[in-house]
Amino acid sequence: MCSLRYGQGVRWMLLGLKRVTILGITVDRYSMQETAEQIRRAVETRVPIRVVTANPEMIYVSGRDQRLKQLINSAEVVTADGIGVVWAARQLGSPVHERVTGVDLVQALFPIAHAGKWRFFFLGGKPGVAQQAANQVCSDYPEIVCKAWHGYFNSEEEPQVLEQIRRFQPDILLVGLGAPRQEYWIAEHPGLASVSIGVGGSFDALAGTVIRAPKRIRKLQLEWLYRLCKEPWRWKRQAVLPRFVLKVLGQRFLGKTS
Ligand code: UDP
């Protein structure tokens, strides 16, 4: 059983159960706008929250990793990252509004952040990439204050990274260390920012070092296929998808959640 997420008790009663449980992972059914609103509220109230952008791979892996499952289910916000999660929610009779991926969510936050003069710390990616992403964001939204650090630090360098983040006092900490490492890292370092979000490879997209699928392809829900063609090494990761589908069908027709 998952723990109750911060402030959601009242919201559940007001909005109904806007969540769906997929293979034991509870995913929010909020739209992009509603998710951004939750984050805005957390920044304003300064009560720290964790945001997980859950893709099918992460949900599947959490079936074998109880700690990861607990970490995801205790996060305040868990979004449906990927068409596989959107499909699963529909199969289970609780459709989600839309796909809320890390990079789309972050981009939806920038105009709000610009108005509120928020501070963003970008942590992750190959050396130089987070800085390039931060420079791009700060040039598009000059009121946002950004700082960046790469994601290839070792345990001896970690205290220095933590010190940089603490000194900067970010409103939003974007952690792009790859899943599930970023989810563990965020949970192990609470209170660094009002909102900590695991964003996977978003800095590569923001910096332009990885080109996202054109909008047309994204609308057709085929971004995963585009990525697979561009980054064929991903097939190993995506090989989990058929098993995810079978498990979701097992949950739908046999009530099996593991
Ligand atoms: N990454 C990192 N440190 C590491 C390993 C990976 O910062 O030790 C970064 C990597 O450079 C890339 C991101 O993590 O930017 C990849 O994350 P993931 O594969 O989860 O993201 P996805 O591409 O699925 O969004």
Short mmCIF file of C-alpha atoms and ligand atoms in Angstrom, two decimals:
data_model
loop_
_atom_site.label_atom_id
_atom_site.label_comp_id
_atom_site.label_asym_id
_atom_site.label_seq_id
_atom_site.Cartn_x
_atom_site.Cartn_y
_atom_site.Cartn_z
CA MET A 1 0.00 0.00 0.00
CA CYS A 2 1.45 3.35 -0.93
CA SER A 3 1.82 6.15 1.55
CA LEU A 4 -0.37 9.23 1.26
CA ARG A 5 1.29 11.96 -0.74
CA TYR A 6 1.68 15.42 0.69
CA GLY A 7 -1.46 17.51 0.69
CA GLN A 8 -3.30 15.04 -1.47
CA GLY A 9 -5.78 13.83 1.11
CA VAL A 10 -7.95 16.89 0.72
CA ARG A 11 -7.34 17.12 -3.02
CA TRP A 12 -8.47 13.52 -3.47
CA MET A 13 -11.76 14.30 -1.74
CA LEU A 14 -12.26 17.41 -3.83
CA LEU A 15 -11.16 16.08 -7.18
CA GLY A 16 -11.93 12.39 -6.79
CA LEU A 17 -9.24 9.76 -7.12
CA LYS A 18 -7.28 11.30 -9.96
CA ARG A 19 -4.85 8.44 -9.97
CA VAL A 20 -4.54 5.02 -11.49
CA THR A 21 -2.57 2.07 -10.14
CA ILE A 22 -0.52 0.35 -12.84
CA LEU A 23 1.32 -2.81 -11.72
CA GLY A 24 1.41 -1.46 -8.17
CA ILE A 25 2.58 2.05 -9.12
CA THR A 26 0.14 4.91 -8.57
CA VAL A 27 0.23 7.40 -11.41
CA ASP A 28 -1.49 10.79 -11.36
CA ARG A 29 -4.10 11.44 -14.02
CA TYR A 30 -3.56 15.19 -14.06
CA SER A 31 -3.08 17.18 -17.24
CA MET A 32 0.15 19.02 -17.98
CA GLN A 33 -1.44 22.27 -16.80
CA GLU A 34 -2.70 20.72 -13.54
CA THR A 35 0.73 19.19 -12.89
CA ALA A 36 2.45 22.53 -13.49
CA GLU A 37 -0.06 24.10 -11.09
CA GLN A 38 0.84 21.58 -8.34
CA ILE A 39 4.48 22.47 -8.82
CA ARG A 40 3.77 26.20 -8.74
CA ARG A 41 1.94 25.72 -5.44
CA ALA A 42 4.87 23.78 -3.97
CA VAL A 43 7.32 26.51 -4.99
CA GLU A 44 5.11 29.18 -3.44
CA THR A 45 4.45 27.30 -0.19
CA ARG A 46 8.05 26.00 -0.02
CA VAL A 47 6.94 22.56 1.11
CA PRO A 48 9.35 20.20 -0.69
CA ILE A 49 7.88 17.72 -3.14
CA ARG A 50 9.33 15.01 -5.38
CA VAL A 51 8.17 14.53 -8.94
CA VAL A 52 8.65 11.23 -10.78
CA THR A 53 8.00 11.01 -14.51
CA ALA A 54 7.13 7.32 -14.71
CA ASN A 55 7.64 5.46 -17.97
CA PRO A 56 6.70 1.80 -18.65
CA GLU A 57 10.27 0.67 -18.10
CA MET A 58 10.42 2.23 -14.66
CA ILE A 59 7.02 0.78 -13.71
CA TYR A 60 8.07 -2.66 -14.94
CA VAL A 61 11.42 -2.59 -13.13
CA SER A 62 9.77 -1.47 -9.89
CA GLY A 63 7.95 -4.83 -9.85
CA ARG A 64 11.32 -6.38 -8.99
CA ASP A 65 12.66 -3.51 -6.96
CA GLN A 66 10.55 -2.90 -3.86
CA ARG A 67 12.65 0.10 -2.83
CA LEU A 68 12.09 1.80 -6.16
CA LYS A 69 8.37 1.03 -5.94
CA GLN A 70 8.21 2.57 -2.48
CA LEU A 71 10.15 5.64 -3.68
CA ILE A 72 7.82 6.21 -6.61
CA ASN A 73 4.65 5.62 -4.62
CA SER A 74 5.74 8.02 -1.90
CA ALA A 75 6.51 10.82 -4.37
CA GLU A 76 4.01 13.68 -4.26
CA VAL A 77 3.61 13.75 -8.04
CA VAL A 78 3.94 10.81 -10.45
CA THR A 79 3.26 11.64 -14.08
CA ALA A 80 2.44 9.39 -17.03
CA ASP A 81 5.63 9.60 -19.06
CA GLY A 82 5.14 7.72 -22.29
CA ILE A 83 2.43 6.40 -24.50
CA GLY A 84 2.76 2.97 -22.83
CA VAL A 85 1.56 4.42 -19.53
CA VAL A 86 -1.27 6.30 -21.26
CA TRP A 87 -2.30 3.03 -22.93
CA ALA A 88 -2.12 1.09 -19.64
CA ALA A 89 -4.29 3.64 -17.81
CA ARG A 90 -6.92 3.37 -20.56
CA GLN A 91 -6.83 -0.44 -20.39
CA LEU A 92 -7.40 -0.26 -16.64
CA GLY A 93 -10.44 1.98 -17.02
CA SER A 94 -8.89 5.18 -15.59
CA PRO A 95 -7.55 7.13 -18.55
CA VAL A 96 -4.99 9.84 -17.93
CA HIS A 97 -5.47 13.29 -19.45
CA GLU A 98 -2.32 13.20 -21.52
CA ARG A 99 1.33 12.20 -21.55
CA VAL A 100 3.35 14.32 -19.13
CA THR A 101 7.00 13.72 -20.01
CA GLY A 102 9.90 15.25 -18.10
CA VAL A 103 11.04 17.52 -20.91
CA ASP A 104 7.49 18.68 -21.76
CA LEU A 105 6.75 19.36 -18.10
CA VAL A 106 9.93 21.36 -17.66
CA GLN A 107 9.14 23.38 -20.77
CA ALA A 108 5.61 24.03 -19.49
CA LEU A 109 7.14 25.34 -16.25
CA PHE A 110 9.48 27.88 -17.82
CA PRO A 111 6.88 30.61 -18.57
CA ILE A 112 5.52 30.29 -14.99
CA ALA A 113 9.07 30.30 -13.62
CA HIS A 114 9.92 33.38 -15.69
CA ALA A 115 6.98 35.27 -14.15
CA GLY A 116 7.97 34.14 -10.64
CA LYS A 117 11.73 34.58 -11.12
CA TRP A 118 12.37 31.02 -10.00
CA ARG A 119 15.80 29.51 -9.51
CA PHE A 120 16.63 26.28 -11.38
CA PHE A 121 19.52 23.93 -10.72
CA PHE A 122 20.27 21.57 -13.63
CA LEU A 123 22.06 18.45 -12.40
CA GLY A 124 23.05 15.74 -14.86
CA GLY A 125 24.11 14.93 -18.37
CA LYS A 126 27.53 14.79 -19.93
CA PRO A 127 29.96 17.61 -19.00
CA GLY A 128 28.81 20.86 -20.61
CA VAL A 129 25.33 19.67 -21.59
CA ALA A 130 23.44 20.88 -18.51
CA GLN A 131 25.26 24.22 -18.76
CA GLN A 132 24.31 24.51 -22.43
CA ALA A 133 20.67 23.70 -21.55
CA ALA A 134 20.73 26.24 -18.71
CA ASN A 135 22.21 28.93 -21.00
CA GLN A 136 19.50 28.30 -23.57
CA VAL A 137 16.74 28.52 -20.96
CA CYS A 138 18.15 31.69 -19.41
CA SER A 139 18.44 33.35 -22.78
CA ASP A 140 14.80 32.45 -23.64
CA TYR A 141 13.53 33.36 -20.15
CA PRO A 142 15.91 35.97 -18.71
CA GLU A 143 14.09 36.22 -15.37
CA ILE A 144 14.90 32.59 -14.57
CA VAL A 145 18.11 32.11 -12.59
CA CYS A 146 20.02 28.96 -13.57
CA LYS A 147 23.01 26.98 -12.40
CA ALA A 148 24.26 23.66 -13.75
CA TRP A 149 26.49 20.71 -12.90
CA HIS A 150 27.20 17.59 -14.95
CA GLY A 151 26.04 14.13 -13.92
CA TYR A 152 29.31 12.22 -14.01
CA PHE A 153 30.54 13.00 -10.50
CA ASN A 154 31.84 10.28 -8.16
CA SER A 155 31.13 9.78 -4.47
CA GLU A 156 34.17 11.86 -3.49
CA GLU A 157 32.94 14.79 -5.58
CA GLU A 158 29.36 14.50 -4.35
CA PRO A 159 29.78 16.72 -1.24
CA GLN A 160 30.94 19.53 -3.55
CA VAL A 161 27.90 19.04 -5.77
CA LEU A 162 25.60 19.12 -2.73
CA GLU A 163 27.31 22.24 -1.44
CA GLN A 164 26.78 24.00 -4.79
CA ILE A 165 23.08 23.13 -4.75
CA ARG A 166 22.58 24.16 -1.11
CA ARG A 167 24.35 27.45 -1.66
CA PHE A 168 22.28 28.18 -4.76
CA GLN A 169 18.96 27.44 -2.94
CA PRO A 170 17.00 26.39 -6.01
CA ASP A 171 13.22 26.49 -6.26
CA ILE A 172 13.44 23.65 -8.74
CA LEU A 173 16.10 20.95 -8.86
CA LEU A 174 16.13 19.10 -12.19
CA VAL A 175 17.98 15.80 -11.88
CA GLY A 176 18.93 14.12 -15.14
CA LEU A 177 21.11 11.21 -14.01
CA GLY A 178 19.07 8.55 -15.77
CA ALA A 179 16.36 6.39 -14.21
CA PRO A 180 16.25 4.94 -11.62
CA ARG A 181 19.50 6.46 -10.31
CA GLN A 182 17.97 9.95 -10.32
CA GLU A 183 14.94 8.75 -8.32
CA TYR A 184 17.22 7.23 -5.67
CA TRP A 185 19.45 10.30 -5.64
CA ILE A 186 16.52 12.69 -5.12
CA ALA A 187 15.06 10.57 -2.32
CA GLU A 188 18.45 10.28 -0.61
CA HIS A 189 18.94 14.07 -0.65
CA PRO A 190 15.65 15.57 0.53
CA GLY A 191 15.05 19.25 1.06
CA LEU A 192 17.54 20.57 -1.50
CA ALA A 193 14.78 22.44 -3.36
CA SER A 194 11.05 23.08 -3.17
CA VAL A 195 10.55 20.74 -6.11
CA SER A 196 12.91 17.98 -7.26
CA ILE A 197 12.13 16.37 -10.60
CA GLY A 198 13.78 13.36 -12.24
CA VAL A 199 14.08 14.43 -15.87
CA GLY A 200 16.15 11.67 -17.58
CA GLY A 201 17.74 12.88 -20.77
CA SER A 202 15.86 16.22 -20.91
CA PHE A 203 19.04 18.33 -20.79
CA ASP A 204 20.21 16.71 -24.02
CA ALA A 205 16.95 17.83 -25.67
CA LEU A 206 17.03 21.32 -24.10
CA ALA A 207 20.66 21.80 -25.13
CA GLY A 208 19.90 20.50 -28.62
CA THR A 209 22.51 17.72 -28.43
CA VAL A 210 19.66 15.25 -29.01
CA ILE A 211 16.92 16.27 -31.42
CA ARG A 212 13.42 15.25 -30.34
CA ALA A 213 10.95 13.70 -32.77
CA PRO A 214 9.12 16.31 -34.85
CA LYS A 215 5.77 17.44 -33.36
CA ARG A 216 3.87 15.52 -36.04
CA ILE A 217 5.47 12.24 -34.92
CA ARG A 218 4.91 13.07 -31.26
CA LYS A 219 1.22 13.71 -31.98
CA LEU A 220 0.99 10.28 -33.61
CA GLN A 221 2.39 8.88 -30.32
CA LEU A 222 5.40 7.48 -32.16
CA GLU A 223 8.20 9.30 -30.39
CA TRP A 224 9.43 5.99 -28.96
CA LEU A 225 9.85 4.59 -32.50
CA TYR A 226 11.68 7.71 -33.64
CA ARG A 227 14.07 7.43 -30.69
CA LEU A 228 14.59 3.76 -31.37
CA CYS A 229 15.60 4.55 -34.97
CA LYS A 230 17.94 7.37 -33.86
CA GLU A 231 19.38 5.52 -30.87
CA PRO A 232 19.20 1.80 -31.77
CA TRP A 233 20.99 0.80 -28.55
CA ARG A 234 17.68 1.60 -26.88
CA TRP A 235 16.14 -1.64 -28.15
CA LYS A 236 17.47 -3.43 -25.08
CA ARG A 237 15.58 -1.02 -22.82
CA GLN A 238 12.48 -1.05 -24.95
CA ALA A 239 12.48 -4.85 -25.05
CA VAL A 240 10.72 -4.60 -21.71
CA LEU A 241 7.66 -3.07 -23.38
CA PRO A 242 6.02 -6.33 -24.58
CA ARG A 243 6.38 -7.72 -21.06
CA PHE A 244 4.88 -4.51 -19.65
CA VAL A 245 1.91 -4.91 -22.04
CA LEU A 246 1.36 -8.54 -20.99
CA LYS A 247 1.50 -7.62 -17.32
CA VAL A 248 -0.99 -4.79 -17.77
CA LEU A 249 -3.35 -7.17 -19.59
CA GLY A 250 -2.84 -9.60 -16.71
CA GLN A 251 -3.88 -6.87 -14.29
CA ARG A 252 -6.91 -5.99 -16.41
CA PHE A 253 -8.22 -9.50 -16.99
CA LEU A 254 -6.87 -11.49 -14.05
CA GLY A 255 -6.45 -8.77 -11.43
CA LYS A 256 -2.74 -9.59 -11.11
CA THR A 257 -0.63 -6.60 -10.09
CA SER A 258 2.79 -8.28 -10.01
N1 UDP B 1 23.55 10.43 -17.09
C1 UDP B 1 24.26 11.15 -16.15
N2 UDP B 1 25.13 10.46 -15.34
C2 UDP B 1 25.30 9.12 -15.43
C3 UDP B 1 24.55 8.40 -16.39
C4 UDP B 1 23.68 9.09 -17.21
O1 UDP B 1 24.12 12.35 -16.02
O2 UDP B 1 26.10 8.57 -14.66
C5 UDP B 1 22.63 11.18 -17.98
C6 UDP B 1 22.93 11.01 -19.45
O3 UDP B 1 23.99 11.88 -19.86
C7 UDP B 1 21.61 11.38 -20.09
C8 UDP B 1 20.59 10.90 -19.06
O4 UDP B 1 21.32 10.64 -17.87
O5 UDP B 1 21.50 12.78 -20.23
C9 UDP B 1 19.87 9.65 -19.58
O6 UDP B 1 18.81 9.37 -18.77
P1 UDP B 1 17.66 8.32 -19.21
O7 UDP B 1 18.25 7.33 -20.15
O8 UDP B 1 16.93 7.87 -18.01
O9 UDP B 1 16.73 9.31 -19.93
P2 UDP B 1 15.71 9.16 -21.08
O10 UDP B 1 16.61 9.32 -22.29
O11 UDP B 1 15.06 7.83 -20.98
O12 UDP B 1 14.82 10.32 -20.84
#
